[in-house]
CSV table of C-alpha atoms in Angstrom, one decimal:
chain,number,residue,atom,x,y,z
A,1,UNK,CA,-4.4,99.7,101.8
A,2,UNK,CA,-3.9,99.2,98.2
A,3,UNK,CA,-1.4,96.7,98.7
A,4,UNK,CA,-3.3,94.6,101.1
A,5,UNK,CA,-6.4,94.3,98.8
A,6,UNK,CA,-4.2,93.3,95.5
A,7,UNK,CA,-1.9,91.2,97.3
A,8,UNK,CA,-5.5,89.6,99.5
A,9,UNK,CA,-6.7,89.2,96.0
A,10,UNK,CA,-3.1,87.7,93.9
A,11,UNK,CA,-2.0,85.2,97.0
A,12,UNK,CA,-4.7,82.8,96.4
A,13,UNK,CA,-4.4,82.4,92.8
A,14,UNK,CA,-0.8,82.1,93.5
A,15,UNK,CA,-1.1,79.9,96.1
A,16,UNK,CA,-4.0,77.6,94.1
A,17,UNK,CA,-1.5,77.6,90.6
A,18,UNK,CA,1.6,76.3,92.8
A,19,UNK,CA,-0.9,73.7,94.8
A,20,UNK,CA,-2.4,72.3,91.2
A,21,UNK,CA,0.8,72.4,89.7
A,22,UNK,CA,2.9,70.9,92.4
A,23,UNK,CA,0.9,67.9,93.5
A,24,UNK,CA,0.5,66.1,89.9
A,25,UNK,CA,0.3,62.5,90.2
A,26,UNK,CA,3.1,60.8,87.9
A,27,UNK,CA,2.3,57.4,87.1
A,28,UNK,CA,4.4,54.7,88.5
A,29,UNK,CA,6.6,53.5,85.2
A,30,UNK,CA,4.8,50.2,83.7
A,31,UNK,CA,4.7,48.6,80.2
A,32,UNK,CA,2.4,50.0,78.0
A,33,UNK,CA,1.6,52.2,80.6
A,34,UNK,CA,0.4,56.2,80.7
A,35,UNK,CA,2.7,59.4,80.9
A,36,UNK,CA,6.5,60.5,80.6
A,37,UNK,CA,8.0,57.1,82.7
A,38,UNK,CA,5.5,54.4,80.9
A,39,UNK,CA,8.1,51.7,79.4
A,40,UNK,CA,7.2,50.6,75.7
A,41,UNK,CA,8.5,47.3,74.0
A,42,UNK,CA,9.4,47.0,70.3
A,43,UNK,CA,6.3,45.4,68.2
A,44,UNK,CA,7.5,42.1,68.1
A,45,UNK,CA,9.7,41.6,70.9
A,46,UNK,CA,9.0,40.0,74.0
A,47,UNK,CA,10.7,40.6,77.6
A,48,UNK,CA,13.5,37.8,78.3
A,49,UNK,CA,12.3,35.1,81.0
A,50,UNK,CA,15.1,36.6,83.7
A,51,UNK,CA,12.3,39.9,83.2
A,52,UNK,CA,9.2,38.1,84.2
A,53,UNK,CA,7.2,38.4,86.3
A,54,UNK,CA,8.1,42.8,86.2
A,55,UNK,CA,7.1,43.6,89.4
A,56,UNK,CA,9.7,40.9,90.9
A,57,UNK,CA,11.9,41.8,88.3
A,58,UNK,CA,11.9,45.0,89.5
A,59,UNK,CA,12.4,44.2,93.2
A,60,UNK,CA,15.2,42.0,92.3
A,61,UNK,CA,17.8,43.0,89.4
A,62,UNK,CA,19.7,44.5,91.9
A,63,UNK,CA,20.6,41.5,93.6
A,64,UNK,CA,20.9,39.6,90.2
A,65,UNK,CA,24.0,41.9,89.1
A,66,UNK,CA,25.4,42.3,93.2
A,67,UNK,CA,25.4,38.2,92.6
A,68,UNK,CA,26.6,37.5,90.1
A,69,UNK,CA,24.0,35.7,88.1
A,70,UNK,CA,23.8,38.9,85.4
A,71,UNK,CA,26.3,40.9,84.1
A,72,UNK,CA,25.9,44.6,83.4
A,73,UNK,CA,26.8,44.0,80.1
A,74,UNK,CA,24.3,41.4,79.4
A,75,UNK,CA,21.9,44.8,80.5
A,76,UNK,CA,23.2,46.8,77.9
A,77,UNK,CA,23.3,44.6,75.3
A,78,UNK,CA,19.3,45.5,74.7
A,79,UNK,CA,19.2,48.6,77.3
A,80,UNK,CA,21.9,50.1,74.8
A,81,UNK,CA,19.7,53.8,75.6
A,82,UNK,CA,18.6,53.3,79.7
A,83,UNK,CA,16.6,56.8,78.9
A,84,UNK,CA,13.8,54.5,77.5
A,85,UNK,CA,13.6,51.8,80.1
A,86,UNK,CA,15.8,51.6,83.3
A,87,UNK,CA,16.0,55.4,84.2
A,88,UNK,CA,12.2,55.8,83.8
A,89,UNK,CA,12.0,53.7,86.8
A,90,UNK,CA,15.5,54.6,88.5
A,91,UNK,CA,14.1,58.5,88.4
A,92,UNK,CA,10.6,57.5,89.8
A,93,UNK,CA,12.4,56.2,92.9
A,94,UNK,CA,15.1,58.4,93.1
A,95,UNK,CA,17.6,55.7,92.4
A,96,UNK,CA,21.4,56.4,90.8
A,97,UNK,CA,21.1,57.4,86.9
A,98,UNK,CA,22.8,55.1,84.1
A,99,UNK,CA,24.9,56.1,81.9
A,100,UNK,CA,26.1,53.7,79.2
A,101,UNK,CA,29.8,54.5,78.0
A,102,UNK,CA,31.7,53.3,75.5
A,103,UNK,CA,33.9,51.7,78.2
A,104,UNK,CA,30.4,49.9,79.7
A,105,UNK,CA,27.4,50.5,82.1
A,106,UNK,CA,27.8,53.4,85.1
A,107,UNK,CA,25.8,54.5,87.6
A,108,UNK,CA,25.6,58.2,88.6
């Protein structure tokens, strides 16, 4: 009887912790955005033209490189640490991690 009234009175706590804890919202990666995956530019700098607008950028740097038109070292050339920009986004949408070797770009 014991059991049942402790364990009656622990499983909601329990329950409301891993509910509150579980369903954060994590802000979709933007510049000058909020949170752990918001993307922040150097004072001074300004995106290249190939980056603008983002959101298409976004959609479409995959066919850029698949084409062609940019070369994945071009990417590393100013993404020489992809922790601070492209695998903020690539981990929000469950895409393949980059690594950048000494040998060049790599996508795990």
């Amino acid at each position: 009887m014991k059991k049942t009234v402790i364990t009656a009175a622990v499983l909601p706590v329990l329950l409301s912790l891993l509910i509150s804890t579980a369903c954060r919202k994590i802000e979709k990666p933007a510049v000058n955005g909020k949170g752990p995956l918001a993307l922040h530019i150097i004072e001074g700098l300004t995106a290249p033209d190939h980056h603008k607008p983002a959101d298409r950028w976004i959609a479409m740097h995959m066919d850029k490189l698949n084409s062609g038109r940019l070369r994945q070292d071009e990417c590393i050339s100013c993404h020489a640490e992809p922790d601070n920009f492209c695998n903020k986004c690539h981990l929000y949408i469950g895409a393949k991690k980059i690594i950048v070797q000494k040998t060049g770009l790599q996508l795990k």
